[in-house]
PDB file of C-alpha atoms and ligand atoms in Angstrom:
ATOM      1  CA  MET A   1      88.807 131.531  68.297  1.00  0.00           C
ATOM      2  CA  ALA A   2      86.597 129.317  70.959  1.00  0.00           C
ATOM      3  CA  ILE A   3      87.292 127.272  73.924  1.00  0.00           C
ATOM      4  CA  PHE A   4      85.252 123.728  74.420  1.00  0.00           C
ATOM      5  CA  VAL A   5      85.561 122.355  78.041  1.00  0.00           C
ATOM      6  CA  THR A   6      83.657 119.137  79.706  1.00  0.00           C
ATOM      7  CA  GLY A   7      84.603 117.329  82.406  1.00  0.00           C
ATOM      8  CA  ASP A   8      86.310 113.708  83.229  1.00  0.00           C
ATOM      9  CA  THR A   9      86.997 110.637  80.347  1.00  0.00           C
ATOM     10  CA  HIS A  10      88.409 108.544  81.954  1.00  0.00           C
ATOM     11  CA  GLY A  11      90.465 107.060  78.571  1.00  0.00           C
ATOM     12  CA  GLY A  12      90.543 106.744  75.119  1.00  0.00           C
ATOM     13  CA  GLN A  13      87.567 104.504  75.111  1.00  0.00           C
ATOM     14  CA  LYS A  14      84.762 104.222  75.939  1.00  0.00           C
ATOM     15  CA  HIS A  15      83.478 101.568  78.839  1.00  0.00           C
ATOM     16  CA  GLY A  16      80.628  99.120  78.209  1.00  0.00           C
ATOM     17  CA  TRP A  17      78.056 100.024  75.873  1.00  0.00           C
ATOM     18  CA  MET A  18      76.060 102.723  78.675  1.00  0.00           C
ATOM     19  CA  SER A  19      79.117 104.637  78.414  1.00  0.00           C
ATOM     20  CA  VAL A  20      80.102 107.786  78.077  1.00  0.00           C
ATOM     21  CA  ASP A  21      83.354 107.629  78.908  1.00  0.00           C
ATOM     22  CA  GLY A  22      86.506 107.599  76.765  1.00  0.00           C
ATOM     23  CA  PHE A  23      87.270 110.880  74.720  1.00  0.00           C
ATOM     24  CA  MET A  24      87.190 108.742  71.060  1.00  0.00           C
ATOM     25  CA  HIS A  25      84.012 108.397  71.719  1.00  0.00           C
ATOM     26  CA  ARG A  26      82.989 112.152  73.237  1.00  0.00           C
ATOM     27  CA  PHE A  27      85.275 114.306  70.779  1.00  0.00           C
ATOM     28  CA  ASN A  28      84.245 112.009  67.819  1.00  0.00           C
ATOM     29  CA  THR A  29      82.260 114.248  64.426  1.00  0.00           C
ATOM     30  CA  GLU A  30      78.641 112.686  65.977  1.00  0.00           C
ATOM     31  CA  SER A  31      78.747 114.269  69.413  1.00  0.00           C
ATOM     32  CA  PHE A  32      81.613 116.672  68.841  1.00  0.00           C
ATOM     33  CA  PRO A  33      80.259 118.712  65.299  1.00  0.00           C
ATOM     34  CA  GLU A  34      80.989 121.405  66.214  1.00  0.00           C
ATOM     35  CA  GLN A  35      84.600 120.563  65.638  1.00  0.00           C
ATOM     36  CA  LYS A  36      84.179 121.164  61.536  1.00  0.00           C
ATOM     37  CA  GLU A  37      83.604 124.318  62.615  1.00  0.00           C
ATOM     38  CA  LEU A  38      87.132 124.487  64.523  1.00  0.00           C
ATOM     39  CA  SER A  39      91.450 124.383  64.380  1.00  0.00           C
ATOM     40  CA  LYS A  40      93.624 124.157  66.442  1.00  0.00           C
ATOM     41  CA  THR A  41      93.677 127.923  67.142  1.00  0.00           C
ATOM     42  CA  ASP A  42      90.393 126.835  69.352  1.00  0.00           C
ATOM     43  CA  TYR A  43      90.655 124.808  72.544  1.00  0.00           C
ATOM     44  CA  VAL A  44      88.720 121.857  74.556  1.00  0.00           C
ATOM     45  CA  VAL A  45      89.731 121.416  78.298  1.00  0.00           C
ATOM     46  CA  ILE A  46      89.004 118.232  80.091  1.00  0.00           C
ATOM     47  CA  CYS A  47      88.420 118.922  83.626  1.00  0.00           C
ATOM     48  CA  GLY A  48      90.224 116.445  85.066  1.00  0.00           C
ATOM     49  CA  ASP A  49      90.684 112.398  84.890  1.00  0.00           C
ATOM     50  CA  PHE A  50      91.720 112.737  81.615  1.00  0.00           C
ATOM     51  CA  GLY A  51      93.411 109.220  81.341  1.00  0.00           C
ATOM     52  CA  GLY A  52      94.940 108.825  77.985  1.00  0.00           C
ATOM     53  CA  VAL A  53      98.026 107.968  79.822  1.00  0.00           C
ATOM     54  CA  TRP A  54      97.240 105.129  82.106  1.00  0.00           C
ATOM     55  CA  ASP A  55      99.772 101.667  81.793  1.00  0.00           C
ATOM     56  CA  THR A  56     102.406 101.201  83.946  1.00  0.00           C
ATOM     57  CA  ASN A  57     104.861  99.207  81.980  1.00  0.00           C
ATOM     58  CA  ARG A  58     107.577  97.443  83.835  1.00  0.00           C
ATOM     59  CA  PHE A  59     110.235  97.118  80.755  1.00  0.00           C
ATOM     60  CA  GLU A  60     109.812  99.221  78.388  1.00  0.00           C
ATOM     61  CA  VAL A  61     108.261 103.317  79.459  1.00  0.00           C
ATOM     62  CA  LYS A  62     106.540 103.932  76.212  1.00  0.00           C
ATOM     63  CA  GLU A  63     102.179 103.935  75.079  1.00  0.00           C
ATOM     64  CA  SER A  64     100.588 101.312  75.694  1.00  0.00           C
ATOM     65  CA  PRO A  65      98.780 100.680  71.240  1.00  0.00           C
ATOM     66  CA  ALA A  66      96.341 101.773  72.461  1.00  0.00           C
ATOM     67  CA  GLU A  67      97.445 105.068  74.347  1.00  0.00           C
ATOM     68  CA  LYS A  68      99.725 105.985  71.047  1.00  0.00           C
ATOM     69  CA  ASP A  69      96.695 104.982  69.297  1.00  0.00           C
ATOM     70  CA  ALA A  70      94.533 107.094  70.759  1.00  0.00           C
ATOM     71  CA  LEU A  71      96.755 109.966  71.655  1.00  0.00           C
ATOM     72  CA  ASP A  72      97.196 110.052  67.965  1.00  0.00           C
ATOM     73  CA  TRP A  73      93.775 110.174  66.995  1.00  0.00           C
ATOM     74  CA  LEU A  74      93.216 113.352  69.352  1.00  0.00           C
ATOM     75  CA  GLU A  75      96.790 114.828  67.260  1.00  0.00           C
ATOM     76  CA  ARG A  76      94.605 114.794  64.401  1.00  0.00           C
ATOM     77  CA  LYS A  77      91.616 115.953  65.388  1.00  0.00           C
ATOM     78  CA  PRO A  78      90.929 119.990  64.067  1.00  0.00           C
ATOM     79  CA  PHE A  79      91.070 121.358  67.755  1.00  0.00           C
ATOM     80  CA  THR A  80      93.748 121.604  70.613  1.00  0.00           C
ATOM     81  CA  THR A  81      93.289 119.523  73.774  1.00  0.00           C
ATOM     82  CA  LEU A  82      94.146 120.749  76.654  1.00  0.00           C
ATOM     83  CA  PHE A  83      93.635 118.702  79.940  1.00  0.00           C
ATOM     84  CA  ILE A  84      94.072 119.220  83.777  1.00  0.00           C
ATOM     85  CA  PRO A  85      94.951 116.350  85.789  1.00  0.00           C
ATOM     86  CA  GLY A  86      92.142 114.161  88.142  1.00  0.00           C
ATOM     87  CA  ASN A  87      92.952 111.765  90.254  1.00  0.00           C
ATOM     88  CA  HIS A  88      92.196 108.371  87.709  1.00  0.00           C
ATOM     89  CA  GLU A  89      96.112 109.592  85.390  1.00  0.00           C
ATOM     90  CA  ASN A  90      99.942 108.540  85.825  1.00  0.00           C
ATOM     91  CA  TYR A  91     101.282 110.781  87.082  1.00  0.00           C
ATOM     92  CA  ASP A  92     104.569 108.757  86.754  1.00  0.00           C
ATOM     93  CA  ARG A  93     104.554 108.647  82.974  1.00  0.00           C
ATOM     94  CA  LEU A  94     102.784 112.535  82.594  1.00  0.00           C
ATOM     95  CA  MET A  95     104.913 114.110  85.045  1.00  0.00           C
ATOM     96  CA  GLY A  96     107.944 112.073  85.931  1.00  0.00           C
ATOM     97  CA  CYS A  97     108.787 109.004  88.706  1.00  0.00           C
ATOM     98  CA  LYS A  98     109.865 110.225  91.960  1.00  0.00           C
ATOM     99  CA  ASN A  99     108.702 107.007  93.853  1.00  0.00           C
ATOM    100  CA  GLU A 100     112.533 105.938  93.968  1.00  0.00           C
ATOM    101  CA  ALA A 101     111.234 102.976  96.272  1.00  0.00           C
ATOM    102  CA  LEU A 102     109.517 101.916  94.174  1.00  0.00           C
ATOM    103  CA  MET A 103     112.119 102.515  91.017  1.00  0.00           C
ATOM    104  CA  ASP A 104     114.242 100.592  93.418  1.00  0.00           C
ATOM    105  CA  SER A 105     112.210  97.601  94.343  1.00  0.00           C
ATOM    106  CA  TRP A 106     112.035  94.183  92.871  1.00  0.00           C
ATOM    107  CA  PHE A 107     109.233  95.900  91.150  1.00  0.00           C
ATOM    108  CA  TYR A 108     111.628  97.625  88.181  1.00  0.00           C
ATOM    109  CA  ALA A 109     114.393  95.463  87.943  1.00  0.00           C
ATOM    110  CA  LYS A 110     113.970  94.755  85.214  1.00  0.00           C
ATOM    111  CA  LEU A 111     114.230  98.500  83.704  1.00  0.00           C
ATOM    112  CA  PRO A 112     117.382  99.373  82.347  1.00  0.00           C
ATOM    113  CA  ALA A 113     118.503 102.511  83.479  1.00  0.00           C
ATOM    114  CA  ALA A 114     118.004 104.257  80.377  1.00  0.00           C
ATOM    115  CA  GLU A 115     114.183 103.848  81.047  1.00  0.00           C
ATOM    116  CA  LYS A 116     113.959 104.477  84.614  1.00  0.00           C
ATOM    117  CA  LYS A 117     116.034 107.403  83.319  1.00  0.00           C
ATOM    118  CA  LYS A 118     112.922 108.410  80.443  1.00  0.00           C
ATOM    119  CA  LEU A 119     110.225 107.497  83.963  1.00  0.00           C
ATOM    120  CA  ARG A 120     111.901 110.194  86.236  1.00  0.00           C
ATOM    121  CA  GLN A 121     111.579 112.875  83.414  1.00  0.00           C
ATOM    122  CA  GLY A 122     107.768 112.096  82.296  1.00  0.00           C
ATOM    123  CA  TYR A 123     106.675 114.457  79.147  1.00  0.00           C
ATOM    124  CA  PRO A 124     108.827 117.147  78.362  1.00  0.00           C
ATOM    125  CA  ARG A 125     108.334 119.792  80.520  1.00  0.00           C
ATOM    126  CA  LYS A 126     107.435 123.291  78.035  1.00  0.00           C
ATOM    127  CA  GLN A 127     106.765 126.650  79.450  1.00  0.00           C
ATOM    128  CA  TRP A 128     102.849 127.188  77.394  1.00  0.00           C
ATOM    129  CA  HIS A 129     101.086 130.646  77.354  1.00  0.00           C
ATOM    130  CA  GLY A 130     102.247 131.693  80.599  1.00  0.00           C
ATOM    131  CA  GLY A 131     102.822 128.432  82.325  1.00  0.00           C
ATOM    132  CA  PHE A 132     104.392 124.660  82.298  1.00  0.00           C
ATOM    133  CA  VAL A 133     102.334 122.000  80.268  1.00  0.00           C
ATOM    134  CA  ARG A 134     103.049 118.595  79.820  1.00  0.00           C
ATOM    135  CA  GLU A 135     103.496 117.648  76.134  1.00  0.00           C
ATOM    136  CA  LEU A 136     101.981 114.234  74.929  1.00  0.00           C
ATOM    137  CA  ARG A 137     101.878 115.401  71.972  1.00  0.00           C
ATOM    138  CA  PRO A 138     102.257 119.915  69.502  1.00  0.00           C
ATOM    139  CA  SER A 139      98.686 119.933  70.717  1.00  0.00           C
ATOM    140  CA  VAL A 140      97.181 118.320  73.491  1.00  0.00           C
ATOM    141  CA  LEU A 141      99.084 119.323  77.004  1.00  0.00           C
ATOM    142  CA  MET A 142      98.615 118.896  80.016  1.00  0.00           C
ATOM    143  CA  LEU A 143      98.886 121.915  81.801  1.00  0.00           C
ATOM    144  CA  GLU A 144     100.086 122.169  85.726  1.00  0.00           C
ATOM    145  CA  ARG A 145      98.774 122.505  88.485  1.00  0.00           C
ATOM    146  CA  GLY A 146      99.241 126.496  90.252  1.00  0.00           C
ATOM    147  CA  TYR A 147      99.663 128.468  86.756  1.00  0.00           C
ATOM    148  CA  ILE A 148      97.333 131.358  84.926  1.00  0.00           C
ATOM    149  CA  PHE A 149      97.077 130.578  81.694  1.00  0.00           C
ATOM    150  CA  VAL A 150      96.524 132.694  78.247  1.00  0.00           C
ATOM    151  CA  ILE A 151      93.991 131.204  76.460  1.00  0.00           C
ATOM    152  CA  ASP A 152      92.462 132.651  73.275  1.00  0.00           C
ATOM    153  CA  GLY A 153      93.143 135.796  75.119  1.00  0.00           C
ATOM    154  CA  LYS A 154      91.619 134.821  78.597  1.00  0.00           C
ATOM    155  CA  TYR A 155      93.123 133.941  81.373  1.00  0.00           C
ATOM    156  CA  CYS A 156      92.819 130.483  82.443  1.00  0.00           C
ATOM    157  CA  PHE A 157      93.961 129.152  86.016  1.00  0.00           C
ATOM    158  CA  ALA A 158      94.355 125.901  86.544  1.00  0.00           C
ATOM    159  CA  PHE A 159      93.962 123.163  89.584  1.00  0.00           C
ATOM    160  CA  GLY A 160      93.944 119.712  88.671  1.00  0.00           C
ATOM    161  CA  GLY A 161      93.879 116.672  90.940  1.00  0.00           C
ATOM    162  CA  ALA A 162      91.562 114.873  93.515  1.00  0.00           C
ATOM    163  CA  GLY A 163      91.565 112.730  96.799  1.00  0.00           C
ATOM    164  CA  SER A 164      89.895 109.195  95.024  1.00  0.00           C
ATOM    165  CA  HIS A 165      87.366 107.635  96.767  1.00  0.00           C
ATOM    166  CA  ASP A 166      87.596 103.716  95.461  1.00  0.00           C
ATOM    167  CA  ILE A 167      90.290 103.273  98.014  1.00  0.00           C
ATOM    168  CA  GLN A 168      88.405 102.289 100.702  1.00  0.00           C
ATOM    169  CA  ASP A 169      90.026  99.244 102.309  1.00  0.00           C
ATOM    170  CA  GLY A 170      93.815 101.012 101.698  1.00  0.00           C
ATOM    171  CA  ILE A 171      97.215 101.443  98.931  1.00  0.00           C
ATOM    172  CA  LEU A 172      99.049  98.315  98.388  1.00  0.00           C
ATOM    173  CA  ASP A 173     102.112  99.692  97.718  1.00  0.00           C
ATOM    174  CA  PRO A 174     104.629  96.834  95.388  1.00  0.00           C
ATOM    175  CA  ALA A 175     107.792  98.198  97.216  1.00  0.00           C
ATOM    176  CA  CYS A 176     106.959  97.379 101.063  1.00  0.00           C
ATOM    177  CA  PHE A 177     107.491  93.538  99.550  1.00  0.00           C
ATOM    178  CA  PRO A 178     109.933  91.934  99.333  1.00  0.00           C
ATOM    179  CA  ASP A 179     109.500  89.695  96.089  1.00  0.00           C
ATOM    180  CA  GLU A 180     107.086  89.553  92.881  1.00  0.00           C
ATOM    181  CA  ALA A 181     105.475  86.664  94.679  1.00  0.00           C
ATOM    182  CA  SER A 182     104.849  88.121  98.428  1.00  0.00           C
ATOM    183  CA  PHE A 183     102.851  91.115  96.182  1.00  0.00           C
ATOM    184  CA  LYS A 184     100.734  88.730  94.261  1.00  0.00           C
ATOM    185  CA  GLU A 185      99.687  86.720  97.591  1.00  0.00           C
ATOM    186  CA  ALA A 186      98.855  90.111  99.573  1.00  0.00           C
ATOM    187  CA  TYR A 187      96.681  90.712  96.402  1.00  0.00           C
ATOM    188  CA  LYS A 188      95.211  87.728  96.558  1.00  0.00           C
ATOM    189  CA  ALA A 189      94.747  88.235 100.107  1.00  0.00           C
ATOM    190  CA  LYS A 190      92.255  91.759  98.989  1.00  0.00           C
ATOM    191  CA  ARG A 191      90.455  90.435  96.461  1.00  0.00           C
ATOM    192  CA  GLY A 192      86.755  91.678  96.010  1.00  0.00           C
ATOM    193  CA  GLN A 193      88.208  94.665  98.608  1.00  0.00           C
ATOM    194  CA  MET A 194      88.348  98.507  96.988  1.00  0.00           C
ATOM    195  CA  PHE A 195      91.944  98.873  96.066  1.00  0.00           C
ATOM    196  CA  ARG A 196      94.139 100.687  94.554  1.00  0.00           C
ATOM    197  CA  VAL A 197      98.830  99.496  93.956  1.00  0.00           C
ATOM    198  CA  ARG A 198     100.767 102.684  93.897  1.00  0.00           C
ATOM    199  CA  GLY A 199     102.130 102.981  91.275  1.00  0.00           C
ATOM    200  CA  ILE A 200      99.512 100.738  88.359  1.00  0.00           C
ATOM    201  CA  SER A 201      96.308 101.757  89.580  1.00  0.00           C
ATOM    202  CA  TRP A 202      97.309 104.881  92.317  1.00  0.00           C
ATOM    203  CA  TRP A 203      99.785 108.182  92.318  1.00  0.00           C
ATOM    204  CA  ASP A 204     100.200 110.327  95.726  1.00  0.00           C
ATOM    205  CA  GLU A 205     100.029 113.005  93.057  1.00  0.00           C
ATOM    206  CA  GLU A 206      96.889 112.873  92.709  1.00  0.00           C
ATOM    207  CA  MET A 207      97.206 115.498  95.619  1.00  0.00           C
ATOM    208  CA  PRO A 208      98.622 118.458  95.054  1.00  0.00           C
ATOM    209  CA  SER A 209     101.970 119.350  96.812  1.00  0.00           C
ATOM    210  CA  LEU A 210     101.982 122.033  99.349  1.00  0.00           C
ATOM    211  CA  GLU A 211     104.750 123.434  96.856  1.00  0.00           C
ATOM    212  CA  GLU A 212     102.485 123.141  94.079  1.00  0.00           C
ATOM    213  CA  MET A 213      99.571 125.104  96.705  1.00  0.00           C
ATOM    214  CA  GLU A 214     101.473 127.906  97.125  1.00  0.00           C
ATOM    215  CA  ARG A 215     102.613 128.575  93.959  1.00  0.00           C
ATOM    216  CA  GLY A 216      99.166 128.379  93.194  1.00  0.00           C
ATOM    217  CA  ARG A 217      97.648 130.712  95.588  1.00  0.00           C
ATOM    218  CA  ARG A 218     100.535 132.767  95.097  1.00  0.00           C
ATOM    219  CA  THR A 219     100.453 133.832  91.368  1.00  0.00           C
ATOM    220  CA  LEU A 220      97.177 134.476  92.123  1.00  0.00           C
ATOM    221  CA  GLN A 221      97.323 137.314  95.168  1.00  0.00           C
ATOM    222  CA  ALA A 222     100.341 138.724  92.268  1.00  0.00           C
ATOM    223  CA  PHE A 223      97.713 138.521  89.455  1.00  0.00           C
ATOM    224  CA  ALA A 224      94.776 139.901  91.680  1.00  0.00           C
ATOM    225  CA  GLU A 225      97.661 142.812  93.425  1.00  0.00           C
ATOM    226  CA  LYS A 226      97.268 144.511  89.413  1.00  0.00           C
ATOM    227  CA  GLN A 227      93.831 144.238  88.695  1.00  0.00           C
ATOM    228  CA  GLY A 228      93.956 141.143  86.927  1.00  0.00           C
ATOM    229  CA  THR A 229      90.087 138.724  86.506  1.00  0.00           C
ATOM    230  CA  ILE A 230      90.668 135.021  86.111  1.00  0.00           C
ATOM    231  CA  ASP A 231      88.218 135.259  83.683  1.00  0.00           C
ATOM    232  CA  LEU A 232      88.266 130.794  83.894  1.00  0.00           C
ATOM    233  CA  VAL A 233      88.926 128.594  85.834  1.00  0.00           C
ATOM    234  CA  PHE A 234      89.434 124.765  85.914  1.00  0.00           C
ATOM    235  CA  THR A 235      89.716 122.088  88.735  1.00  0.00           C
ATOM    236  CA  HIS A 236      88.821 118.479  89.081  1.00  0.00           C
ATOM    237  CA  ASP A 237      87.788 118.733  92.512  1.00  0.00           C
ATOM    238  CA  ALA A 238      85.098 121.356  93.413  1.00  0.00           C
ATOM    239  CA  PRO A 239      85.298 124.313  95.993  1.00  0.00           C
ATOM    240  CA  ALA A 240      84.365 123.125 100.159  1.00  0.00           C
ATOM    241  CA  SER A 241      80.942 124.753  99.653  1.00  0.00           C
ATOM    242  CA  ASP A 242      80.354 123.312  96.473  1.00  0.00           C
ATOM    243  CA  LYS A 243      80.552 120.207  98.067  1.00  0.00           C
ATOM    244  CA  LEU A 244      78.562 121.037 101.119  1.00  0.00           C
ATOM    245  CA  TYR A 245      75.737 122.201  99.143  1.00  0.00           C
ATOM    246  CA  MET A 246      75.647 118.914  97.175  1.00  0.00           C
ATOM    247  CA  GLY A 247      74.952 116.804  99.918  1.00  0.00           C
ATOM    248  CA  TYR A 248      78.717 115.694 100.429  1.00  0.00           C
ATOM    249  CA  SER A 249      79.758 115.566 103.798  1.00  0.00           C
ATOM    250  CA  GLU A 250      83.595 115.170 104.293  1.00  0.00           C
ATOM    251  CA  ILE A 251      85.483 118.189 103.361  1.00  0.00           C
ATOM    252  CA  ASP A 252      89.799 117.005 101.895  1.00  0.00           C
ATOM    253  CA  GLU A 253      91.939 119.921 101.980  1.00  0.00           C
ATOM    254  CA  LEU A 254      91.902 119.887  98.417  1.00  0.00           C
ATOM    255  CA  SER A 255      88.335 121.071  98.536  1.00  0.00           C
ATOM    256  CA  ARG A 256      89.595 124.018 101.405  1.00  0.00           C
ATOM    257  CA  PHE A 257      92.456 125.163  99.094  1.00  0.00           C
ATOM    258  CA  LEU A 258      89.771 126.069  96.634  1.00  0.00           C
ATOM    259  CA  GLU A 259      87.714 127.818  98.175  1.00  0.00           C
ATOM    260  CA  SER A 260      90.433 129.670 100.702  1.00  0.00           C
ATOM    261  CA  LEU A 261      91.527 130.777  96.758  1.00  0.00           C
ATOM    262  CA  LYS A 262      87.970 132.372  96.361  1.00  0.00           C
ATOM    263  CA  ASP A 263      89.468 134.951  98.901  1.00  0.00           C
ATOM    264  CA  VAL A 264      92.864 135.599  96.084  1.00  0.00           C
ATOM    265  CA  MET A 265      90.842 135.864  92.834  1.00  0.00           C
ATOM    266  CA  HIS A 266      88.256 137.828  91.055  1.00  0.00           C
ATOM    267  CA  TYR A 267      86.691 135.230  88.401  1.00  0.00           C
ATOM    268  CA  GLY A 268      84.326 135.296  86.290  1.00  0.00           C
ATOM    269  CA  LYS A 269      83.573 131.175  85.716  1.00  0.00           C
ATOM    270  CA  TRP A 270      84.639 127.841  86.889  1.00  0.00           C
ATOM    271  CA  PHE A 271      84.672 123.969  86.040  1.00  0.00           C
ATOM    272  CA  TYR A 272      85.230 120.954  87.566  1.00  0.00           C
ATOM    273  CA  GLY A 273      84.869 117.336  86.903  1.00  0.00           C
ATOM    274  CA  HIS A 274      84.985 114.603  89.144  1.00  0.00           C
ATOM    275  CA  LEU A 275      81.865 113.903  90.753  1.00  0.00           C
ATOM    276  CA  HIS A 276      80.362 112.477  87.532  1.00  0.00           C
ATOM    277  CA  ASP A 277      77.613 115.222  87.300  1.00  0.00           C
ATOM    278  CA  ASN A 278      76.077 117.998  84.607  1.00  0.00           C
ATOM    279  CA  ARG A 279      75.021 121.285  87.267  1.00  0.00           C
ATOM    280  CA  ARG A 280      75.374 124.237  86.902  1.00  0.00           C
ATOM    281  CA  VAL A 281      75.594 124.234  91.478  1.00  0.00           C
ATOM    282  CA  PHE A 282      76.025 128.159  92.062  1.00  0.00           C
ATOM    283  CA  GLU A 283      75.446 131.077  89.162  1.00  0.00           C
ATOM    284  CA  ASN A 284      79.065 131.163  87.966  1.00  0.00           C
ATOM    285  CA  HIS A 285      80.062 128.021  89.166  1.00  0.00           C
ATOM    286  CA  TYR A 286      79.485 124.654  86.478  1.00  0.00           C
ATOM    287  CA  LEU A 287      80.015 120.553  87.853  1.00  0.00           C
ATOM    288  CA  LEU A 288      80.904 119.085  83.925  1.00  0.00           C
ATOM    289  CA  TYR A 289      80.494 114.918  82.710  1.00  0.00           C
ATOM    290  CA  GLU A 290      79.757 113.922  79.725  1.00  0.00           C
ATOM    291  CA  GLN A 291      78.606 117.834  78.573  1.00  0.00           C
ATOM    292  CA  ILE A 292      80.723 119.741  76.280  1.00  0.00           C
ATOM    293  CA  VAL A 293      80.314 123.313  76.202  1.00  0.00           C
ATOM    294  CA  GLN A 294      81.226 126.203  74.613  1.00  0.00           C
ATOM    295  CA  ILE A 295      82.049 129.281  77.041  1.00  0.00           C
ATOM    296  CA  GLY A 296      84.711 131.500  74.934  1.00  0.00           C
TER     297      GLY A 296
HETATM  298 FE1  FE2 B   1      86.312 110.808  87.575  1.00  0.00          FE
END
């Protein structure tokens, strides 16, 4: 059995011929020949920005044909795919929409009640290997934040999420407009700016809630009291000191939280994505993007 880990995939397809994105590109047999020896008891972990569930459908809650094809393709692969969420995921569809204002607005006015119920639920939530996952397919699972999963006999702490950088010019919220026409007008006025739209290209849950952070910390504390060592840490964002070391001066609440976890856990290796590079940052801290590394 083996565990492989990689960085952001940003969806199923690659975008442009130079792109390293797209899990159908990254995990094809030519790019990832190791899979010839693998089975469903081997794991490939994506450190956030999976992107396989992205499209918002205002009339029916379902995968787009391209998403369905890509997820079915992944399900047919001879390994189990695990991902933690990043800041480019449709959280409403993955984990259930909690934005009742958006659900009540013109935006979802044509979504039937039964579909709204589906949207509130997200993908099925299941207990798996010590924590909770969202099951996109039997072997394509999202690891929820703040749990210790036992994967291939290793204790793995997962904590996805990160703050988006590409929102300098704000978030446009459809629920703040009385109708589609006024929203479209505001959207047009923002052309050329760096903004995203709540419920279409940006979701509040990209940053973990206080509850998730507390659960993560408590879980690690309880584990440490039993003298446990976390073998592998998977996060999307990097701890504060890693970011400072790499020259990032803006340190947010999540990076500070991740940094603080070092005080409550003994751990082996820490892997993260988000910063779109491949670097061994410290002795046991690894930033990954397109590289696929075998770690066990
Ligand atoms: Fe990314």
